[in-house]
Amino acid sequence: MAEDEGSVRVDAWIWSVRLAKTRSLAAAACKAGHVRVNGERAKPAQTLKPGDEVRVREEGYERVVVVRKLIRKRVGAAVAAECLTDNSPPRPPREFVAPAFERDRGAGRPTKRERRELDQLRGR
């Protein structure tokens, strides 16, 4: 299962070590700029090598992993854990996560003033 020589695409590796549910979701995350390899934005076909740092952004949280082994096929969780070193910071507690703003049904689009207030609440 371990690949000693050759290369593995970053989207295939993310999927095979279970950082993404499907390979197409992993490729979409790369295309959207949510994946960085050694600090640089990664395209889906970029190759990885052992020692590379991979950062995957997901739902307001960033996973930081270091590649230990290259694999091409999806494997069990125990084997996948051997293929990476997880250096991710701990997830923030749920009470510190900002709740999503919901508008009343039928209220229409927010006005410019309401949008600015929303942006200020979100910290933008």
MMTF fields as JSON, N, C-alpha, C and O atoms, coordinates in Angstrom:
{
  "mmtfVersion": "1.0.0",
  "mmtfProducer": "UNKNOWN",
  "numBonds": 495,
  "numAtoms": 496,
  "numGroups": 124,
  "numChains": 1,
  "numModels": 1,
  "chainsPerModel": [1],
  "groupsPerChain": [124],
  "chainIdList": ["A"],
  "bondAtomList": [4, 2, 8, 6, 12, 10, 16, 14, 20, 18, 24, 22, 28, 26, 32, 30, 36, 34, 40, 38, 44, 42, 48, 46, 52, 50, 56, 54, 60, 58, 64, 62, 68, 66, 72, 70, 76, 74, 80, 78, 84, 82, 88, 86, 92, 90, 96, 94, 100, 98, 104, 102, 108, 106, 112, 110, 116, 114, 120, 118, 124, 122, 128, 126, 132, 130, 136, 134, 140, 138, 144, 142, 148, 146, 152, 150, 156, 154, 160, 158, 164, 162, 168, 166, 172, 170, 176, 174, 180, 178, 184, 182, 188, 186, 192, 190, 196, 194, 200, 198, 204, 202, 208, 206, 212, 210, 216, 214, 220, 218, 224, 222, 228, 226, 232, 230, 236, 234, 240, 238, 244, 242, 248, 246, 252, 250, 256, 254, 260, 258, 264, 262, 268, 266, 272, 270, 276, 274, 280, 278, 284, 282, 288, 286, 292, 290, 296, 294, 300, 298, 304, 302, 308, 306, 312, 310, 316, 314, 320, 318, 324, 322, 328, 326, 332, 330, 336, 334, 340, 338, 344, 342, 348, 346, 352, 350, 356, 354, 360, 358, 364, 362, 368, 366, 372, 370, 376, 374, 380, 378, 384, 382, 388, 386, 392, 390, 396, 394, 400, 398, 404, 402, 408, 406, 412, 410, 416, 414, 420, 418, 424, 422, 428, 426, 432, 430, 436, 434, 440, 438, 444, 442, 448, 446, 452, 450, 456, 454, 460, 458, 464, 462, 468, 466, 472, 470, 476, 474, 480, 478, 484, 482, 488, 486, 492, 490],
  "bondOrderList": [1, 1, 1, 1, 1, 1, 1, 1, 1, 1, 1, 1, 1, 1, 1, 1, 1, 1, 1, 1, 1, 1, 1, 1, 1, 1, 1, 1, 1, 1, 1, 1, 1, 1, 1, 1, 1, 1, 1, 1, 1, 1, 1, 1, 1, 1, 1, 1, 1, 1, 1, 1, 1, 1, 1, 1, 1, 1, 1, 1, 1, 1, 1, 1, 1, 1, 1, 1, 1, 1, 1, 1, 1, 1, 1, 1, 1, 1, 1, 1, 1, 1, 1, 1, 1, 1, 1, 1, 1, 1, 1, 1, 1, 1, 1, 1, 1, 1, 1, 1, 1, 1, 1, 1, 1, 1, 1, 1, 1, 1, 1, 1, 1, 1, 1, 1, 1, 1, 1, 1, 1, 1, 1],
  "groupList": [{"groupName": "MET", "atomNameList": ["N", "CA", "C", "O"], "elementList": ["N", "C", "C", "O"], "formalChargeList": [0, 0, 0, 0], "bondAtomList": [1, 0, 2, 1, 3, 2], "bondOrderList": [1, 1, 2], "singleLetterCode": "M", "chemCompType": "L-PEPTIDE LINKING"}, {"groupName": "ALA", "atomNameList": ["N", "CA", "C", "O"], "elementList": ["N", "C", "C", "O"], "formalChargeList": [0, 0, 0, 0], "bondAtomList": [1, 0, 2, 1, 3, 2], "bondOrderList": [1, 1, 2], "singleLetterCode": "A", "chemCompType": "L-PEPTIDE LINKING"}, {"groupName": "GLU", "atomNameList": ["N", "CA", "C", "O"], "elementList": ["N", "C", "C", "O"], "formalChargeList": [0, 0, 0, 0], "bondAtomList": [1, 0, 2, 1, 3, 2], "bondOrderList": [1, 1, 2], "singleLetterCode": "E", "chemCompType": "L-PEPTIDE LINKING"}, {"groupName": "ASP", "atomNameList": ["N", "CA", "C", "O"], "elementList": ["N", "C", "C", "O"], "formalChargeList": [0, 0, 0, 0], "bondAtomList": [1, 0, 2, 1, 3, 2], "bondOrderList": [1, 1, 2], "singleLetterCode": "D", "chemCompType": "L-PEPTIDE LINKING"}, {"groupName": "GLY", "atomNameList": ["N", "CA", "C", "O"], "elementList": ["N", "C", "C", "O"], "formalChargeList": [0, 0, 0, 0], "bondAtomList": [1, 0, 2, 1, 3, 2], "bondOrderList": [1, 1, 2], "singleLetterCode": "G", "chemCompType": "PEPTIDE LINKING"}, {"groupName": "SER", "atomNameList": ["N", "CA", "C", "O"], "elementList": ["N", "C", "C", "O"], "formalChargeList": [0, 0, 0, 0], "bondAtomList": [1, 0, 2, 1, 3, 2], "bondOrderList": [1, 1, 2], "singleLetterCode": "S", "chemCompType": "L-PEPTIDE LINKING"}, {"groupName": "VAL", "atomNameList": ["N", "CA", "C", "O"], "elementList": ["N", "C", "C", "O"], "formalChargeList": [0, 0, 0, 0], "bondAtomList": [1, 0, 2, 1, 3, 2], "bondOrderList": [1, 1, 2], "singleLetterCode": "V", "chemCompType": "L-PEPTIDE LINKING"}, {"groupName": "ARG", "atomNameList": ["N", "CA", "C", "O"], "elementList": ["N", "C", "C", "O"], "formalChargeList": [0, 0, 0, 0], "bondAtomList": [1, 0, 2, 1, 3, 2], "bondOrderList": [1, 1, 2], "singleLetterCode": "R", "chemCompType": "L-PEPTIDE LINKING"}, {"groupName": "TRP", "atomNameList": ["N", "CA", "C", "O"], "elementList": ["N", "C", "C", "O"], "formalChargeList": [0, 0, 0, 0], "bondAtomList": [1, 0, 2, 1, 3, 2], "bondOrderList": [1, 1, 2], "singleLetterCode": "W", "chemCompType": "L-PEPTIDE LINKING"}, {"groupName": "ILE", "atomNameList": ["N", "CA", "C", "O"], "elementList": ["N", "C", "C", "O"], "formalChargeList": [0, 0, 0, 0], "bondAtomList": [1, 0, 2, 1, 3, 2], "bondOrderList": [1, 1, 2], "singleLetterCode": "I", "chemCompType": "L-PEPTIDE LINKING"}, {"groupName": "LEU", "atomNameList": ["N", "CA", "C", "O"], "elementList": ["N", "C", "C", "O"], "formalChargeList": [0, 0, 0, 0], "bondAtomList": [1, 0, 2, 1, 3, 2], "bondOrderList": [1, 1, 2], "singleLetterCode": "L", "chemCompType": "L-PEPTIDE LINKING"}, {"groupName": "LYS", "atomNameList": ["N", "CA", "C", "O"], "elementList": ["N", "C", "C", "O"], "formalChargeList": [0, 0, 0, 0], "bondAtomList": [1, 0, 2, 1, 3, 2], "bondOrderList": [1, 1, 2], "singleLetterCode": "K", "chemCompType": "L-PEPTIDE LINKING"}, {"groupName": "THR", "atomNameList": ["N", "CA", "C", "O"], "elementList": ["N", "C", "C", "O"], "formalChargeList": [0, 0, 0, 0], "bondAtomList": [1, 0, 2, 1, 3, 2], "bondOrderList": [1, 1, 2], "singleLetterCode": "T", "chemCompType": "L-PEPTIDE LINKING"}, {"groupName": "CYS", "atomNameList": ["N", "CA", "C", "O"], "elementList": ["N", "C", "C", "O"], "formalChargeList": [0, 0, 0, 0], "bondAtomList": [1, 0, 2, 1, 3, 2], "bondOrderList": [1, 1, 2], "singleLetterCode": "C", "chemCompType": "L-PEPTIDE LINKING"}, {"groupName": "HIS", "atomNameList": ["N", "CA", "C", "O"], "elementList": ["N", "C", "C", "O"], "formalChargeList": [0, 0, 0, 0], "bondAtomList": [1, 0, 2, 1, 3, 2], "bondOrderList": [1, 1, 2], "singleLetterCode": "H", "chemCompType": "L-PEPTIDE LINKING"}, {"groupName": "ASN", "atomNameList": ["N", "CA", "C", "O"], "elementList": ["N", "C", "C", "O"], "formalChargeList": [0, 0, 0, 0], "bondAtomList": [1, 0, 2, 1, 3, 2], "bondOrderList": [1, 1, 2], "singleLetterCode": "N", "chemCompType": "L-PEPTIDE LINKING"}, {"groupName": "PRO", "atomNameList": ["N", "CA", "C", "O"], "elementList": ["N", "C", "C", "O"], "formalChargeList": [0, 0, 0, 0], "bondAtomList": [1, 0, 2, 1, 3, 2], "bondOrderList": [1, 1, 2], "singleLetterCode": "P", "chemCompType": "L-PEPTIDE LINKING"}, {"groupName": "GLN", "atomNameList": ["N", "CA", "C", "O"], "elementList": ["N", "C", "C", "O"], "formalChargeList": [0, 0, 0, 0], "bondAtomList": [1, 0, 2, 1, 3, 2], "bondOrderList": [1, 1, 2], "singleLetterCode": "Q", "chemCompType": "L-PEPTIDE LINKING"}, {"groupName": "TYR", "atomNameList": ["N", "CA", "C", "O"], "elementList": ["N", "C", "C", "O"], "formalChargeList": [0, 0, 0, 0], "bondAtomList": [1, 0, 2, 1, 3, 2], "bondOrderList": [1, 1, 2], "singleLetterCode": "Y", "chemCompType": "L-PEPTIDE LINKING"}, {"groupName": "PHE", "atomNameList": ["N", "CA", "C", "O"], "elementList": ["N", "C", "C", "O"], "formalChargeList": [0, 0, 0, 0], "bondAtomList": [1, 0, 2, 1, 3, 2], "bondOrderList": [1, 1, 2], "singleLetterCode": "F", "chemCompType": "L-PEPTIDE LINKING"}],
  "groupTypeList": [0, 1, 2, 3, 2, 4, 5, 6, 7, 6, 3, 1, 8, 9, 8, 5, 6, 7, 10, 1, 11, 12, 7, 5, 10, 1, 1, 1, 1, 13, 11, 1, 4, 14, 6, 7, 6, 15, 4, 2, 7, 1, 11, 16, 1, 17, 12, 10, 11, 16, 4, 3, 2, 6, 7, 6, 7, 2, 2, 4, 18, 2, 7, 6, 6, 6, 6, 7, 11, 10, 9, 7, 11, 7, 6, 4, 1, 1, 6, 1, 1, 2, 13, 10, 12, 3, 15, 5, 16, 16, 7, 16, 16, 7, 2, 19, 6, 1, 16, 1, 19, 2, 7, 3, 7, 4, 1, 4, 7, 16, 12, 11, 7, 2, 7, 7, 2, 10, 3, 17, 10, 7, 4, 7],
  "groupIdList": [1, 2, 3, 4, 5, 6, 7, 8, 9, 10, 11, 12, 13, 14, 15, 16, 17, 18, 19, 20, 21, 22, 23, 24, 25, 26, 27, 28, 29, 30, 31, 32, 33, 34, 35, 36, 37, 38, 39, 40, 41, 42, 43, 44, 45, 46, 47, 48, 49, 50, 51, 52, 53, 54, 55, 56, 57, 58, 59, 60, 61, 62, 63, 64, 65, 66, 67, 68, 69, 70, 71, 72, 73, 74, 75, 76, 77, 78, 79, 80, 81, 82, 83, 84, 85, 86, 87, 88, 89, 90, 91, 92, 93, 94, 95, 96, 97, 98, 99, 100, 101, 102, 103, 104, 105, 106, 107, 108, 109, 110, 111, 112, 113, 114, 115, 116, 117, 118, 119, 120, 121, 122, 123, 124],
  "secStructList": [7, 7, 5, 7, 1, 1, 7, 3, 3, 2, 2, 2, 2, 2, 2, 2, 6, 6, 1, 1, 1, 1, 2, 2, 2, 2, 2, 2, 2, 2, 2, 6, 6, 7, 3, 3, 3, 6, 6, 3, 3, 7, 7, 6, 6, 7, 3, 3, 7, 6, 6, 7, 3, 3, 3, 3, 3, 3, 6, 6, 3, 3, 3, 3, 3, 3, 3, 7, 1, 5, 7, 7, 1, 7, 7, 7, 2, 2, 2, 2, 2, 2, 6, 3, 3, 3, 7, 7, 7, 7, 7, 7, 7, 4, 4, 4, 1, 7, 7, 7, 7, 7, 7, 7, 6, 6, 7, 7, 1, 7, 7, 2, 2, 2, 2, 2, 2, 2, 2, 2, 2, 2, 6, 7],
  "xCoordList": [0.809, 0.0, 0.852, 0.467, 1.966, 2.822, 3.531, 3.926, 3.678, 4.324, 5.708, 5.832, 6.755, 8.104, 8.641, 9.333, 8.326, 8.827, 7.66, 6.551, 7.901, 6.827, 6.18, 6.724, 5.006, 4.329, 2.841, 2.301, 2.194, 0.758, 0.155, 0.709, -0.979, -1.684, -2.2, -2.572, -2.221, -2.654, -4.133, -4.502, -4.994, -6.408, -6.626, -7.466, -5.873, -5.991, -5.483, -6.066, -4.416, -3.866, -4.812, -5.027, -5.386, -6.334, -7.521, -7.993, -8.002, -9.116, -8.701, -9.451, -7.515, -7.103, -6.803, -6.952, -6.383, -6.132, -7.33, -7.227, -8.467, -9.748, -9.867, -10.548, -9.216, -9.422, -10.595, -11.097, -11.028, -12.198, -13.027, -12.482, -14.358, -15.229, -15.109, -15.162, -14.948, -14.821, -13.641, -13.168, -13.181, -12.064, -12.498, -11.715, -13.737, -14.209, -14.321, -14.074, -14.687, -14.7, -13.289, -13.074, -12.33, -10.937, -10.435, -9.741, -10.781, -10.371, -11.046, -10.424, -12.315, -13.03, -12.422, -12.342, -11.988, -11.344, -10.03, -9.692, -9.3, -8.053, -8.341, -7.679, -9.327, -9.659, -10.147, -9.913, -10.83, -11.37, -10.311, -10.579, -9.117, -8.053, -8.057, -7.435, -8.756, -8.829, -7.696, -7.606, -6.831, -5.722, -4.411, -4.251, -3.477, -2.148, -1.104, -1.222, -0.089, 1.028, 2.274, 2.663, 2.89, 4.076, 3.823, 4.699, 2.618, 2.284, 1.773, 1.332, 1.812, 1.375, 0.056, -0.173, -0.821, -2.076, -1.782, -0.872, -2.561, -2.321, -3.4, -4.59, -2.966, -3.898, -4.128, -3.284, -5.249, -5.543, -4.46, -4.239, -3.785, -2.801, -1.395, -0.465, -1.225, 0.11, 0.565, -0.232, 1.846, 2.363, 2.88, 3.313, 2.825, 3.291, 4.511, 4.757, 5.277, 6.378, 6.381, 5.852, 6.96, 7.0, 7.693, 8.719, 7.116, 7.653, 6.911, 7.099, 6.067, 5.294, 4.242, 3.66, 4.004, 2.947, 1.716, 1.787, 0.586, -0.661, -1.65, -1.888, -2.225, -3.246, -4.562, -4.638, -5.609, -6.926, -7.912, -8.094, -8.552, -9.536, -10.915, -11.326, -11.629, -12.962, -13.833, -13.497, -14.934, -15.934, -15.344, -15.639, -14.529, -13.97, -12.87, -12.507, -12.337, -11.284, -10.231, -10.564, -8.972, -7.899, -7.178, -6.688, -7.118, -6.362, -4.946, -4.755, -3.955, -2.552, -1.945, -1.866, -1.517, -0.947, 0.373, 0.583, 1.247, 2.516, 2.482, 2.113, 2.863, 2.837, 3.953, 5.121, 3.588, 4.588, 4.768, 5.894, 3.656, 3.686, 2.786, 1.778, 3.147, 2.315, 1.475, 2.003, 0.157, -0.747, -1.69, -1.995, -2.152, -3.043, -4.472, -5.41, -4.649, -5.973, -6.493, -5.713, -7.794, -8.408, -8.247, -8.492, -7.827, -7.546, -8.334, -8.992, -8.255, -8.929, -8.357, -7.254, -9.124, -8.727, -7.411, -6.601, -7.184, -5.951, -4.736, -3.705, -4.844, -3.735, -3.544, -2.414, -4.652, -4.572, -3.862, -3.13, -4.061, -3.418, -1.904, -1.176, -1.415, 0.025, 0.659, 1.877, -0.155, 0.355, 0.503, 0.989, 0.095, 0.193, 0.48, 0.225, 1.014, 1.194, 0.288, 0.438, -0.651, -1.632, -1.097, -0.916, -0.844, -0.369, -1.446, -1.133, -2.708, -3.802, -4.004, -3.863, -4.337, -4.694, -6.032, -6.814, -6.304, -7.588, -8.755, -8.649, -9.863, -11.057, -11.575, -11.49, -12.116, -12.674, -13.955, -14.687, -14.226, -15.472, -16.685, -16.626, -17.766, -18.956, -19.5, -20.017, -19.394, -19.961, -19.202, -19.737, -17.956, -17.185, -17.372, -16.938, -18.0, -18.239, -19.43, -20.486, -19.259, -20.33, -21.509, -21.322, -22.717, -23.877, -24.134, -23.84, -24.68, -24.993, -26.214, -27.176, -26.173, -27.291, -28.376, -28.095, -29.615, -30.733, -31.742, -32.106, -32.19, -33.227, -34.586, -34.722, -35.587, -36.958, -37.357, -36.977, -38.12, -38.553, -39.435, -40.358, -39.146, -39.934, -39.479, -40.112, -38.385, -37.919, -37.188, -36.946, -36.837, -36.156, -34.67, -34.122, -34.037, -32.596, -32.331, -33.151, -31.18, -30.862, -30.543, -30.007, -30.883, -30.548, -29.046, -28.367, -28.538, -27.118, -26.733, -25.669, -27.573, -27.301, -27.272, -26.385, -28.255, -28.293, -27.069, -26.512, -26.659, -25.492, -24.23, -23.401, -24.08, -22.918, -22.924, -21.872, -24.102, -24.208, -23.839, -23.164, -24.281, -23.933, -22.434, -21.831, -21.828, -20.379, -19.626, -18.607, -20.12, -19.469, -19.583, -18.631, -20.744, -20.911, -19.993, -19.467, -19.802, -18.962, -17.478, -16.637, -17.151, -15.746, -15.038, -13.814, -15.774, -15.164, -14.868, -14.354],
  "yCoordList": [-1.193, 0.0, 1.257, 2.253, 1.241, 2.425, 2.554, 1.567, 3.787, 4.059, 4.629, 5.776, 3.827, 4.266, 5.221, 6.186, 4.96, 5.807, 6.287, 5.765, 7.255, 7.806, 8.978, 9.539, 9.337, 10.492, 10.214, 9.306, 11.011, 10.894, 12.281, 13.25, 12.375, 13.65, 14.075, 13.235, 15.38, 15.878, 15.569, 15.245, 15.659, 15.363, 13.885, 13.554, 12.994, 11.569, 11.249, 10.414, 11.895, 11.63, 12.123, 11.435, 13.323, 13.865, 12.927, 12.698, 12.386, 11.449, 10.123, 9.554, 9.641, 8.318, 8.311, 7.27, 9.44, 9.476, 10.024, 10.357, 10.113, 10.449, 11.883, 12.138, 12.816, 14.226, 14.788, 15.873, 14.037, 14.4, 13.141, 12.043, 13.307, 12.139, 11.505, 10.281, 12.334, 11.801, 12.458, 13.517, 11.827, 12.402, 13.662, 14.601, 13.69, 14.894, 16.069, 17.207, 15.828, 16.9, 17.383, 18.573, 16.467, 16.851, 17.71, 18.703, 17.336, 18.121, 19.488, 20.491, 19.532, 20.808, 21.72, 22.932, 21.148, 21.95, 22.532, 23.674, 21.766, 22.271, 23.406, 24.443, 23.219, 24.244, 25.522, 26.616, 25.39, 26.556, 27.268, 28.327, 26.691, 27.335, 26.987, 27.685, 25.904, 25.498, 24.562, 24.168, 24.202, 23.291, 24.002, 24.6, 23.935, 24.512, 23.447, 22.697, 23.393, 22.47, 23.326, 24.084, 23.197, 23.99, 25.489, 26.221, 25.938, 27.357, 27.877, 29.025, 27.079, 27.515, 26.836, 25.68, 27.578, 26.983, 25.767, 25.783, 24.716, 23.471, 23.234, 23.411, 22.83, 22.376, 20.886, 20.235, 20.329, 18.917, 17.949, 16.923, 18.247, 17.323, 17.526, 16.837, 18.465, 18.684, 17.421, 16.743, 17.114, 15.899, 16.177, 17.285, 15.157, 15.239, 14.363, 13.444, 14.661, 13.798, 13.761, 14.676, 12.734, 12.67, 13.901, 14.353, 14.433, 15.619, 16.893, 17.917, 16.858, 18.04, 18.349, 17.443, 19.642, 20.073, 20.412, 21.213, 19.8, 20.018, 20.671, 20.174, 21.795, 22.495, 22.424, 22.823, 21.911, 21.779, 22.574, 22.291, 23.575, 24.39, 23.764, 23.415, 23.622, 23.034, 23.653, 23.578, 24.254, 24.798, 25.659, 25.438, 26.618, 27.525, 26.936, 27.516, 25.809, 25.123, 24.666, 24.257, 24.734, 24.331, 23.105, 23.11, 22.049, 20.849, 21.019, 21.376, 20.768, 20.866, 19.483, 18.982, 18.87, 17.527, 17.493, 18.257, 16.596, 16.384, 14.989, 14.021, 14.89, 13.629, 12.726, 13.115, 11.508, 10.522, 9.444, 9.044, 8.969, 7.941, 8.372, 9.044, 7.986, 8.251, 7.023, 5.921, 7.216, 6.122, 6.628, 7.818, 5.694, 6.061, 5.579, 6.171, 4.531, 3.95, 4.305, 4.46, 4.433, 4.732, 3.514, 2.38, 3.774, 2.693, 2.928, 3.955, 1.97, 2.093, 3.23, 3.711, 3.656, 4.799, 4.551, 5.469, 3.335, 3.03, 3.137, 3.677, 2.635, 2.712, 4.155, 4.605, 4.879, 6.278, 7.128, 8.051, 6.839, 7.6, 7.428, 8.327, 6.286, 6.046, 6.835, 7.013, 7.304, 7.974, 9.48, 10.161, 10.003, 11.437, 11.729, 10.901, 12.916, 13.431, 14.642, 15.612, 14.591, 15.666, 16.737, 16.482, 17.931, 19.067, 20.131, 21.297, 19.753, 20.71, 21.269, 20.544, 22.565, 23.114, 22.517, 22.08, 22.494, 21.931, 22.759, 23.974, 22.086, 22.791, 23.715, 23.376, 24.888, 25.773, 25.163, 24.476, 25.41, 24.885, 25.444, 26.54, 24.702, 25.107, 26.464, 27.215, 26.79, 28.06, 29.263, 30.372, 29.067, 30.171, 30.317, 31.314, 29.359, 29.437, 30.356, 30.173, 31.343, 32.3, 31.601, 30.846, 31.85, 31.223, 31.843, 33.015, 31.046, 31.537, 32.438, 32.125, 33.55, 34.486, 33.973, 33.55, 34.003, 33.551, 34.678, 35.313, 34.927, 35.94, 35.272, 34.083, 36.054, 35.546, 35.219, 35.915, 34.162, 33.745, 34.836, 35.327, 35.208, 36.225, 37.644, 38.596, 37.808, 39.145, 39.805, 41.012, 39.043, 39.604, 39.793, 39.333, 40.474, 40.716, 41.745, 42.634, 41.627, 42.647, 43.985, 44.028, 45.065, 46.383, 46.593, 45.805, 47.66, 47.946, 48.156, 47.709, 48.822, 49.072, 47.757, 47.543, 46.875, 45.588, 44.738, 44.049, 44.793, 44.014, 44.498, 43.69, 45.818, 46.356, 45.95, 45.648, 45.939, 45.5, 44.027, 43.637, 43.208, 41.785, 41.595, 40.798, 42.328, 42.226, 42.639, 42.037, 43.662, 44.119, 43.05, 42.824, 42.393, 41.313, 40.145, 39.516, 39.853, 38.729, 39.056, 38.168, 40.323, 40.71, 40.942, 40.827, 41.264, 41.51, 42.97, 43.363],
  "zCoordList": [0.0, 0.0, 0.0, -0.612, 0.648, 0.677, -0.659, -1.279, -1.078, -2.356, -2.066, -1.636, -2.303, -1.999, -3.059, -2.733, -4.321, -5.382, -6.219, -6.106, -7.039, -7.847, -7.149, -6.198, -7.641, -7.085, -6.949, -7.581, -6.115, -5.886, -6.002, -5.484, -6.68, -6.796, -5.431, -4.611, -5.19, -3.885, -3.641, -2.513, -4.668, -4.444, -4.118, -3.282, -4.773, -4.49, -3.084, -2.394, -2.658, -1.32, -0.241, 0.757, -0.431, 0.554, 0.717, 1.831, -0.398, -0.348, 0.298, 1.091, -0.043, 0.446, 1.937, 2.578, 2.516, 3.961, 4.728, 5.908, 4.043, 4.663, 5.16, 6.153, 4.486, 4.79, 3.986, 4.281, 2.962, 2.161, 1.931, 1.825, 1.853, 1.688, 0.31, 0.18, -0.723, -2.076, -2.778, -2.366, -3.826, -4.571, -5.297, -5.434, -5.761, -6.453, -5.483, -5.882, -4.216, -3.222, -2.92, -2.692, -2.917, -2.696, -3.858, -3.64, -5.078, -6.245, -6.235, -6.585, -5.836, -5.773, -4.715, -4.916, -3.583, -2.536, -3.055, -2.744, -3.832, -4.419, -5.382, -5.339, -6.253, -7.232, -6.572, -7.087, -5.423, -4.722, -3.878, -3.31, -3.795, -3.024, -1.552, -0.752, -1.173, 0.23, 0.635, 1.798, -0.311, -0.028, -0.332, -1.397, 0.606, 0.417, 0.717, 1.686, -0.122, 0.08, 0.271, -0.617, 1.438, 1.795, 1.617, 1.157, 1.983, 1.949, 0.625, 0.558, -0.436, -1.761, -2.115, -1.761, -2.829, -3.295, -4.158, -4.986, -3.955, -4.683, -5.724, -5.46, -6.916, -7.938, -7.695, -7.08, -8.161, -7.885, -8.358, -7.714, -9.455, -10.015, -9.465, -9.884, -8.527, -7.954, -7.234, -6.585, -7.354, -6.732, -5.325, -5.008, -4.508, -3.124, -2.945, -3.726, -1.898, -1.49, 0.032, 0.663, 0.639, 2.103, 2.684, 2.173, 3.757, 4.4, 4.032, 4.687, 2.992, 2.604, 3.661, 4.256, 3.888, 4.803, 3.978, 3.045, 4.323, 3.606, 4.565, 5.667, 4.127, 4.926, 4.17, 3.008, 4.834, 4.226, 5.068, 6.252, 4.453, 5.159, 5.004, 3.897, 6.124, 6.084, 7.178, 8.36, 6.786, 7.706, 8.817, 9.992, 8.467, 9.456, 10.311, 11.334, 9.919, 10.668, 9.67, 8.558, 10.057, 9.15, 9.691, 10.819, 8.871, 9.218, 8.693, 7.531, 9.534, 9.14, 9.329, 10.45, 8.234, 8.298, 7.53, 6.588, 7.952, 7.268, 6.649, 7.313, 5.391, 4.655, 5.174, 5.177, 5.616, 6.034, 4.983, 4.685, 4.413, 3.373, 2.234, 2.451, 1.025, -0.136, -0.432, -0.579, -0.52, -0.883, -1.956, -2.029, -2.794, -3.892, -3.672, -4.206, -2.905, -2.702, -1.321, -0.381, -1.194, 0.091, 0.998, 0.589, 2.246, 3.18, 4.465, 4.629, 5.355, 6.639, 7.466, 7.208, 8.467, 9.287, 10.017, 10.149, 10.49, 11.219, 10.298, 10.699, 9.083, 8.128, 7.659, 7.471, 7.472, 7.036, 8.077, 7.718, 9.354, 10.42, 10.389, 10.81, 9.895, 9.796, 8.646, 8.615, 7.709, 6.519, 6.696, 5.794, 7.837, 8.059, 9.521, 10.395, 9.776, 11.125, 11.248, 10.504, 12.18, 12.329, 13.267, 14.457, 12.747, 13.54, 13.665, 13.903, 13.508, 13.53, 14.926, 15.911, 15.022, 16.327, 16.762, 15.917, 18.066, 18.511, 17.989, 17.827, 17.73, 17.248, 18.341, 19.521, 17.969, 18.986, 19.563, 18.852, 20.838, 21.423, 20.684, 20.127, 20.681, 19.938, 20.38, 19.552, 21.664, 22.119, 21.573, 21.564, 21.113, 20.557, 19.052, 18.474, 18.418, 16.984, 16.757, 17.362, 15.885, 15.623, 14.952, 13.998, 15.445, 14.809, 13.44, 13.207, 12.554, 11.217, 11.305, 12.007, 10.594, 10.607, 9.693, 8.572, 10.153, 9.345, 9.21, 10.2, 8.001, 7.759, 7.8, 7.513, 8.162, 8.148, 6.723, 5.782, 6.576, 5.252, 4.651, 5.301, 3.41, 2.729, 3.017, 2.561, 3.771, 4.124, 2.958, 2.988, 1.948, 0.795, 1.041, 2.042, 0.112, 0.222, 1.306, 1.535, 1.981, 2.981, 2.31, 1.203, 2.997, 2.478, 2.643, 3.302, 2.038, 2.142, 3.603, 4.031, 4.362, 5.777, 6.568, 7.394, 6.304, 6.996, 6.638, 7.494, 5.378, 4.951, 5.649, 6.067, 5.778, 6.484, 7.954, 8.518, 8.579, 9.972, 10.106, 11.059, 9.154, 9.163, 9.014, 9.732, 8.078, 7.883, 9.137, 9.478, 9.828, 11.059, 12.15, 12.896, 12.243, 13.222, 12.937, 13.856, 11.652, 11.263, 11.338, 11.195, 11.561, 11.695, 10.387, 10.32, 9.348, 8.032, 7.839, 6.792]
}
